[in-house]
PDB file of C-alpha atoms in Angstrom:
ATOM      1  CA  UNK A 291       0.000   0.000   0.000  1.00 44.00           C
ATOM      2  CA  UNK A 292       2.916   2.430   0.928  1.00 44.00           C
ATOM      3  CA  UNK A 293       4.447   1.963  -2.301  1.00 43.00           C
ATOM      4  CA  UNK A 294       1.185   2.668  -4.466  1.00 44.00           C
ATOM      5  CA  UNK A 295       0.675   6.036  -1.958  1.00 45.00           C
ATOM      6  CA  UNK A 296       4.025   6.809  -2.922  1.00 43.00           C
ATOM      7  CA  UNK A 297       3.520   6.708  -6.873  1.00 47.00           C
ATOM      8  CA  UNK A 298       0.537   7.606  -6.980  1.00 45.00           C
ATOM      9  CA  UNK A 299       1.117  11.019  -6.225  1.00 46.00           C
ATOM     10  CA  UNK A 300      -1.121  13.196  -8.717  1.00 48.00           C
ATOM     11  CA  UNK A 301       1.487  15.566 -11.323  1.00 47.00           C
ATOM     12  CA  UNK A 302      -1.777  18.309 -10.804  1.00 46.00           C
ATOM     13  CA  UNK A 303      -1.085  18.504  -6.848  1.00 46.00           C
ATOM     14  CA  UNK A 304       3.000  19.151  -7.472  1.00 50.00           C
ATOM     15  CA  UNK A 305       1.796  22.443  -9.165  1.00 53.00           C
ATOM     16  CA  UNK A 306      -0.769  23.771  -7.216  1.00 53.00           C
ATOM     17  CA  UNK A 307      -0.070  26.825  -5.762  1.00 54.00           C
ATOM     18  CA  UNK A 308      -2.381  26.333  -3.056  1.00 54.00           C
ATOM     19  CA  UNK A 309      -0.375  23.520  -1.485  1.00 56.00           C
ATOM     20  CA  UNK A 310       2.434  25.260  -2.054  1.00 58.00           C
ATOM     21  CA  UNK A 311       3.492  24.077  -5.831  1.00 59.00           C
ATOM     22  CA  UNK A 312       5.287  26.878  -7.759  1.00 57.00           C
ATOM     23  CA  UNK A 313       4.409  29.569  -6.207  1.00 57.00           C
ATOM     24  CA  UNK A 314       4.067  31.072  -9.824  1.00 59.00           C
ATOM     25  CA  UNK A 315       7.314  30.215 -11.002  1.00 59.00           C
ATOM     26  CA  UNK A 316       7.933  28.867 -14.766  1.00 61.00           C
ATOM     27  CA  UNK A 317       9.605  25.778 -14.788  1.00 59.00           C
ATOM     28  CA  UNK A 318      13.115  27.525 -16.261  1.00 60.00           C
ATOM     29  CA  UNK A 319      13.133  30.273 -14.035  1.00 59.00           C
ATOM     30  CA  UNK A 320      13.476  27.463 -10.529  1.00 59.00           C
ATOM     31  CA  UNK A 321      15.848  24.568  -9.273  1.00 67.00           C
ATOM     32  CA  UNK A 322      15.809  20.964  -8.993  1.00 70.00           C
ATOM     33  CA  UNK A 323      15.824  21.476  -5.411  1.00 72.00           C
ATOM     34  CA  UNK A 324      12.285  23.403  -5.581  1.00 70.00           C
ATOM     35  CA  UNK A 325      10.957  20.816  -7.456  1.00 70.00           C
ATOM     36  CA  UNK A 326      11.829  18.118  -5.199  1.00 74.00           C
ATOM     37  CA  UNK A 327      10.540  20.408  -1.763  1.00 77.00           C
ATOM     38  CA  UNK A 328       7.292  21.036  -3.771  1.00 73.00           C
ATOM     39  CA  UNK A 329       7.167  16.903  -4.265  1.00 76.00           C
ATOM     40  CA  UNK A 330       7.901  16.435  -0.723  1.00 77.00           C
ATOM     41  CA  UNK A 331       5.105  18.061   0.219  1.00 76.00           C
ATOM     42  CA  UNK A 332       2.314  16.483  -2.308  1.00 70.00           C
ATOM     43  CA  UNK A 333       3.572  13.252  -0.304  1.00 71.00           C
ATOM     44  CA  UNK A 334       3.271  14.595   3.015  1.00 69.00           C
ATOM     45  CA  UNK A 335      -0.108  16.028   1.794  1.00 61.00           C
ATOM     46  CA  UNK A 336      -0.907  12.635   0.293  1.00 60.00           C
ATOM     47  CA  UNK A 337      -0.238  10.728   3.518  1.00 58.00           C
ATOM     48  CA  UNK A 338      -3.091  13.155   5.644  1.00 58.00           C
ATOM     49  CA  UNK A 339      -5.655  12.283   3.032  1.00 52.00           C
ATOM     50  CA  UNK A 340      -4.851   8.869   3.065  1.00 53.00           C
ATOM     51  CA  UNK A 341      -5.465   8.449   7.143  1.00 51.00           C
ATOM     52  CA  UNK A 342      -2.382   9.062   8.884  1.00 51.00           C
ATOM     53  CA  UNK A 343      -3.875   6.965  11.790  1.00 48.00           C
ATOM     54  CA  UNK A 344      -3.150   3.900   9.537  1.00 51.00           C
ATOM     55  CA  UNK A 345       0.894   4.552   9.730  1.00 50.00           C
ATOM     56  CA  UNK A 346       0.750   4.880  13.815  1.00 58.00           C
ATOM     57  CA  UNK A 347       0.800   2.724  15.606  1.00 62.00           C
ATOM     58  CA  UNK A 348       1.548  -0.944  15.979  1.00 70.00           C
ATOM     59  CA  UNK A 349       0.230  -3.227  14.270  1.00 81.00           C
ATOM     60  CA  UNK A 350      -0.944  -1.431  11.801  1.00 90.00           C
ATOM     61  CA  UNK A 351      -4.192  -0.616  10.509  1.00 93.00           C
ATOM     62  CA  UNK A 352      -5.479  -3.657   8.002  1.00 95.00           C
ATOM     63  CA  UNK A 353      -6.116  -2.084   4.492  1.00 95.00           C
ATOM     64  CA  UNK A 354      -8.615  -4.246   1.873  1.00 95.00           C
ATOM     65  CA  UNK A 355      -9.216  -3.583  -1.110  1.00 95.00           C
ATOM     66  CA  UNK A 356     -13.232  -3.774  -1.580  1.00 95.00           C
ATOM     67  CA  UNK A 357     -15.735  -2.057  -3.970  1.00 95.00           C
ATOM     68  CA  UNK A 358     -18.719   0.417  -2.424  1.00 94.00           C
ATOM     69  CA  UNK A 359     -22.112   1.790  -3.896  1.00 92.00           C
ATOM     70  CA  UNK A 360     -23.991   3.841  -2.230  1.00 91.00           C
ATOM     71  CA  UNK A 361     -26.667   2.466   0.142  1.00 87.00           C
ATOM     72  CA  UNK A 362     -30.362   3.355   1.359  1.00 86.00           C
ATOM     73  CA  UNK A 363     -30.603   6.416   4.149  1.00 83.00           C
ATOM     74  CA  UNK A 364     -27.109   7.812   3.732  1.00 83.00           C
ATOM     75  CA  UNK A 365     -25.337   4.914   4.030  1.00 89.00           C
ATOM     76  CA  UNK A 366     -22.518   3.066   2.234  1.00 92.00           C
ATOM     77  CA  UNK A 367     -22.642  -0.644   0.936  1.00 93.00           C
ATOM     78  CA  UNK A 368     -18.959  -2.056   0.771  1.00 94.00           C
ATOM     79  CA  UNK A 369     -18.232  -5.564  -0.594  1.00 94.00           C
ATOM     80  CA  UNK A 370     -15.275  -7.066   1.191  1.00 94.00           C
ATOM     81  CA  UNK A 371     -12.637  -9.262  -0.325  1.00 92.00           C
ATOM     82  CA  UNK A 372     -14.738 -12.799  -0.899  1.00 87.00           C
ATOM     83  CA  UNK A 373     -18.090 -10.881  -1.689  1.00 89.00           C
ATOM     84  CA  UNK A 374     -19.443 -10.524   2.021  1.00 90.00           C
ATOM     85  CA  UNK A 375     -20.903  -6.981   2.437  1.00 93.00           C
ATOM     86  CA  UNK A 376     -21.072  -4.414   5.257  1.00 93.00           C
ATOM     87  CA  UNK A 377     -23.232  -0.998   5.686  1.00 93.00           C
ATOM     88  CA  UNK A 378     -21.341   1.840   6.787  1.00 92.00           C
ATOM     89  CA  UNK A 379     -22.174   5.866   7.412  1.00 85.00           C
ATOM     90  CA  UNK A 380     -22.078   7.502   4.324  1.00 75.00           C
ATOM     91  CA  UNK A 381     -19.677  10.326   6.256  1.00 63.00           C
ATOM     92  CA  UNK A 382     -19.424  13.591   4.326  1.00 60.00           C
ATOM     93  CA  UNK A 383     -18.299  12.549   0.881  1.00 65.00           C
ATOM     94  CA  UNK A 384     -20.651   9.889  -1.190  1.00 76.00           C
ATOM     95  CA  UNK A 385     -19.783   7.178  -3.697  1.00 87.00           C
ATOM     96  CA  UNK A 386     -20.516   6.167  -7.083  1.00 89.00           C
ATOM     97  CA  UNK A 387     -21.938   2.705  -7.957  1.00 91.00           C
ATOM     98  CA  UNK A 388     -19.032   0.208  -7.691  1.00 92.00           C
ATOM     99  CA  UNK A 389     -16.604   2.794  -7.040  1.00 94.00           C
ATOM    100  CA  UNK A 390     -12.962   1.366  -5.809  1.00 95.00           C
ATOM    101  CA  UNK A 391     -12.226   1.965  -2.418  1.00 94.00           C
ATOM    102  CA  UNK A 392      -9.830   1.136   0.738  1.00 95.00           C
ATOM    103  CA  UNK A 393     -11.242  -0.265   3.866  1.00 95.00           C
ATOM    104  CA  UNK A 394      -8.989   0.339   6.930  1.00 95.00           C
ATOM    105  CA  UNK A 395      -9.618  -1.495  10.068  1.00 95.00           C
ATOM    106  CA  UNK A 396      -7.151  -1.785  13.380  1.00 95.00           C
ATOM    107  CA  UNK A 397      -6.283  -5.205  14.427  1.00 96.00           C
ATOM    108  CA  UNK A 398      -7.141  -4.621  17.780  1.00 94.00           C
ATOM    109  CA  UNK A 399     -10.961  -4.218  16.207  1.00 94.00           C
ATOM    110  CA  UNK A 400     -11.366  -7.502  15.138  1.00 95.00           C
ATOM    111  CA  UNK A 401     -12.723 -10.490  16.549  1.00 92.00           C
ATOM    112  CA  UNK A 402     -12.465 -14.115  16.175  1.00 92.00           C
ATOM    113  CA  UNK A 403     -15.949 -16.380  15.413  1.00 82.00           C
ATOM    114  CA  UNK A 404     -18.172 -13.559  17.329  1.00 72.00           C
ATOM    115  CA  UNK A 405     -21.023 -12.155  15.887  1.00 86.00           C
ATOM    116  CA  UNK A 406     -20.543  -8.667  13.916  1.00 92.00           C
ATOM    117  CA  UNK A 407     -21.889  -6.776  11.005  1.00 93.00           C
ATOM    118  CA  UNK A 408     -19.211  -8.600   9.000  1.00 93.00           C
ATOM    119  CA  UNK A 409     -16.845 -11.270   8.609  1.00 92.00           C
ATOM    120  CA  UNK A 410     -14.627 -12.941   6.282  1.00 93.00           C
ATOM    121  CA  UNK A 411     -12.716 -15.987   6.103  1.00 94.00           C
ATOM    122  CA  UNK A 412      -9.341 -16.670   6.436  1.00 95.00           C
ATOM    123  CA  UNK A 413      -6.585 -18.522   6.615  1.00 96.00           C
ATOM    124  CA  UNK A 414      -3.772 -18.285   9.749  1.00 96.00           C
ATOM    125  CA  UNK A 415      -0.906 -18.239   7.693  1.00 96.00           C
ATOM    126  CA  UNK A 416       1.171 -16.897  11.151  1.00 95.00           C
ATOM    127  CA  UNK A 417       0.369 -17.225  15.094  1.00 95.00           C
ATOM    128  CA  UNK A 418       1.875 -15.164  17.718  1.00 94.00           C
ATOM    129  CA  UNK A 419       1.322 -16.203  21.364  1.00 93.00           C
ATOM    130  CA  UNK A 420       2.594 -13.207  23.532  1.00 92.00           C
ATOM    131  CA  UNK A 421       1.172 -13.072  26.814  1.00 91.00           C
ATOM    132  CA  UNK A 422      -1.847 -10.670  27.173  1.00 93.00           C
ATOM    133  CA  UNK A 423      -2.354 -10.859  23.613  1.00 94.00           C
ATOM    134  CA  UNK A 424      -2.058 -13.159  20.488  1.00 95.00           C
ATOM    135  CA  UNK A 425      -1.787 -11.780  16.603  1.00 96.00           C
ATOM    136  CA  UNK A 426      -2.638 -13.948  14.043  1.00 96.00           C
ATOM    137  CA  UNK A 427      -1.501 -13.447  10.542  1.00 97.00           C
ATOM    138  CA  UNK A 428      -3.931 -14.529   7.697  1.00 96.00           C
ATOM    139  CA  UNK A 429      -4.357 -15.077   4.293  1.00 96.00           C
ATOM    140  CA  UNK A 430      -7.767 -14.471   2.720  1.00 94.00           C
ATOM    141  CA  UNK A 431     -10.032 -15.765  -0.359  1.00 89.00           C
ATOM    142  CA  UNK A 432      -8.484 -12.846  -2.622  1.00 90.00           C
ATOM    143  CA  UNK A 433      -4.713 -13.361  -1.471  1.00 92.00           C
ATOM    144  CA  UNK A 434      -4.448 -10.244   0.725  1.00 93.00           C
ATOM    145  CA  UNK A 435      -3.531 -10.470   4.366  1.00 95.00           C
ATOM    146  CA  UNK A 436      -4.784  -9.160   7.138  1.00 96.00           C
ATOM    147  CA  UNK A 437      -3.780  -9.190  10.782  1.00 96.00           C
ATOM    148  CA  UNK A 438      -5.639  -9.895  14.099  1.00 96.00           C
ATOM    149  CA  UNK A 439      -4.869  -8.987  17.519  1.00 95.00           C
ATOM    150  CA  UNK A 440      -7.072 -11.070  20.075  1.00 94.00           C
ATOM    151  CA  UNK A 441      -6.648 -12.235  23.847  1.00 92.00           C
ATOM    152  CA  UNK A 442      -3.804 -14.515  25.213  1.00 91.00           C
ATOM    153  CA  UNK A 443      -6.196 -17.306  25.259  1.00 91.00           C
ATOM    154  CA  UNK A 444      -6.825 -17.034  21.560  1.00 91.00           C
ATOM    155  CA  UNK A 445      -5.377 -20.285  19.709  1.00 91.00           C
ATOM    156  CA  UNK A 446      -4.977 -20.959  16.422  1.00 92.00           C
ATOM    157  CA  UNK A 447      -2.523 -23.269  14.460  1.00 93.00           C
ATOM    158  CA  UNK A 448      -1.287 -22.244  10.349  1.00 95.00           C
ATOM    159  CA  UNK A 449      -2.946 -23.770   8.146  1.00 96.00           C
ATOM    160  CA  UNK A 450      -6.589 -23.374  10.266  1.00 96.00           C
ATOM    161  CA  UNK A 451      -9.565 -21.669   9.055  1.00 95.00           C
ATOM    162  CA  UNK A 452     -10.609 -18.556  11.333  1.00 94.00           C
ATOM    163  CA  UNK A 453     -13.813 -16.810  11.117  1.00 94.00           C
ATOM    164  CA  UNK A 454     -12.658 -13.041  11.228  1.00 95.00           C
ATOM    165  CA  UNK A 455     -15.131 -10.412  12.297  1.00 94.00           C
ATOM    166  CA  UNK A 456     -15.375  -6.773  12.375  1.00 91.00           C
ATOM    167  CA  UNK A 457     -18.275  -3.771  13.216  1.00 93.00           C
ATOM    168  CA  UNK A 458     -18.519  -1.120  11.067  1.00 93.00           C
ATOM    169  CA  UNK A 459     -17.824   1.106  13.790  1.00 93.00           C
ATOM    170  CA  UNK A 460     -14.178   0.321  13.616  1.00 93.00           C
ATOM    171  CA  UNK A 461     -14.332   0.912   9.507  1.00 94.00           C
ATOM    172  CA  UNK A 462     -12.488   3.791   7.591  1.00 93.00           C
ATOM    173  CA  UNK A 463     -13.174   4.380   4.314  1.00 93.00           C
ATOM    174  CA  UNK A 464     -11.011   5.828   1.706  1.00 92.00           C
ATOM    175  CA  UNK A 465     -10.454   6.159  -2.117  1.00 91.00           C
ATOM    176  CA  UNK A 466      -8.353   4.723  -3.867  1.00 90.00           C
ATOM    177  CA  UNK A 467      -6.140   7.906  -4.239  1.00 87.00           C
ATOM    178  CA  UNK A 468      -5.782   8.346  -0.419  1.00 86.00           C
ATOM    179  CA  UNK A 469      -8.661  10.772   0.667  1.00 87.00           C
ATOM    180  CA  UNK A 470     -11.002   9.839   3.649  1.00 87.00           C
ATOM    181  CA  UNK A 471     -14.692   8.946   3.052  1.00 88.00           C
ATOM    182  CA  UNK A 472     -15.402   8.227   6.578  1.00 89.00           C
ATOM    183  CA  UNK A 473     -13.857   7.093   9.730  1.00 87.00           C
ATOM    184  CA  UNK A 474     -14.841   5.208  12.334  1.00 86.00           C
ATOM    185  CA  UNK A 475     -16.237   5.938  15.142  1.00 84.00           C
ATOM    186  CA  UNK A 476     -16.196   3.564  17.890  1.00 81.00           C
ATOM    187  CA  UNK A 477     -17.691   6.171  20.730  1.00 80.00           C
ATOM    188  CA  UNK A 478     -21.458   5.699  19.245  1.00 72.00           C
TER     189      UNK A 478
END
């Protein structure tokens, strides 16, 4: 994900003179060293829109690749990696019918085989038993990975099948570009 963030950096946002781009300079009359300021910041720019909350932290937030349309009473319908779908706030920006989009969810948000607005199945490709807390690496139907952080009692060997479930409380949503469509909110 970092490295598609990192090239995907829009040519249009390196010249805008709102974000700081040439500050009305033609492109003879400034140096390479300009340039490569006015780049640095369409990256650090890119990185807020993209939900810096997904780089702090550890583990990190869980990023999947899913498709959204928009749903009934402001809502969003997101289809998950597998097909499964879950119903999320529409937050402040809408989608367009099978629109490409980033789900981010925090490990910590998960939960193993308990009931929640969503699931999807996967595959422990990694266990970690550390005390307080276990994190389980898995593989799912699409080939991604995601990550789980449970309890210390949690068990599961690689190879087994885990039922992995999430709210849509804990969701973000954002485009494929980087910019927020909604975050979570986990205080309602």
């Amino acid at each position: 994900q970092r490295a598609k963030l990192f090239g995907g950096i829009l040519p249009g946002v390196v010249g805008a003179q709102r974000l700081g781009g040439t500050r009305g300079l033609t492109p003879g009359s400034f140096s390479i060293g300009a340039q490569l300021w006015v780049q640095l910041k369409s990256v650090l720019f890119t990185f807020v829109w993209s939900g810096v909350a997904g780089f702090i932290g550890s583990p990190k937030m869980n990023f999947l690749n899913c498709t959204a349309s928009p749903g009934k009473a402001g809502k969003v319908n997101v289809t998950l990696p597998g097909g499964s779908t879950i119903m999320l706030d529409g937050g402040r920006n809408g989608v367009s019918s099978g629109q490409e989009v980033v789900l981010g969810v925090r490990p910590e948000h998960l939960v193993l085989g308990a009931k929640a607005d969503a699931s999807l199945p996967g595959t422990v490709r990694l266990a970690e038993y550390l005390g307080s807390e276990s994190m389980f690496y898995a593989n799912l139907a699409d080939g991604s990975e995601i990550s789980v952080k449970a309890d210390g009692l949690a068990k599961a060997q690689p190879g087994s099948k885990m039922n992995i479930g999430f709210n849509a409380a804990s969701c973000h949503l954002f485009e494929k570009a980087g910019k927020a469509i909604l975050n979570g909110d986990l205080t309602k």
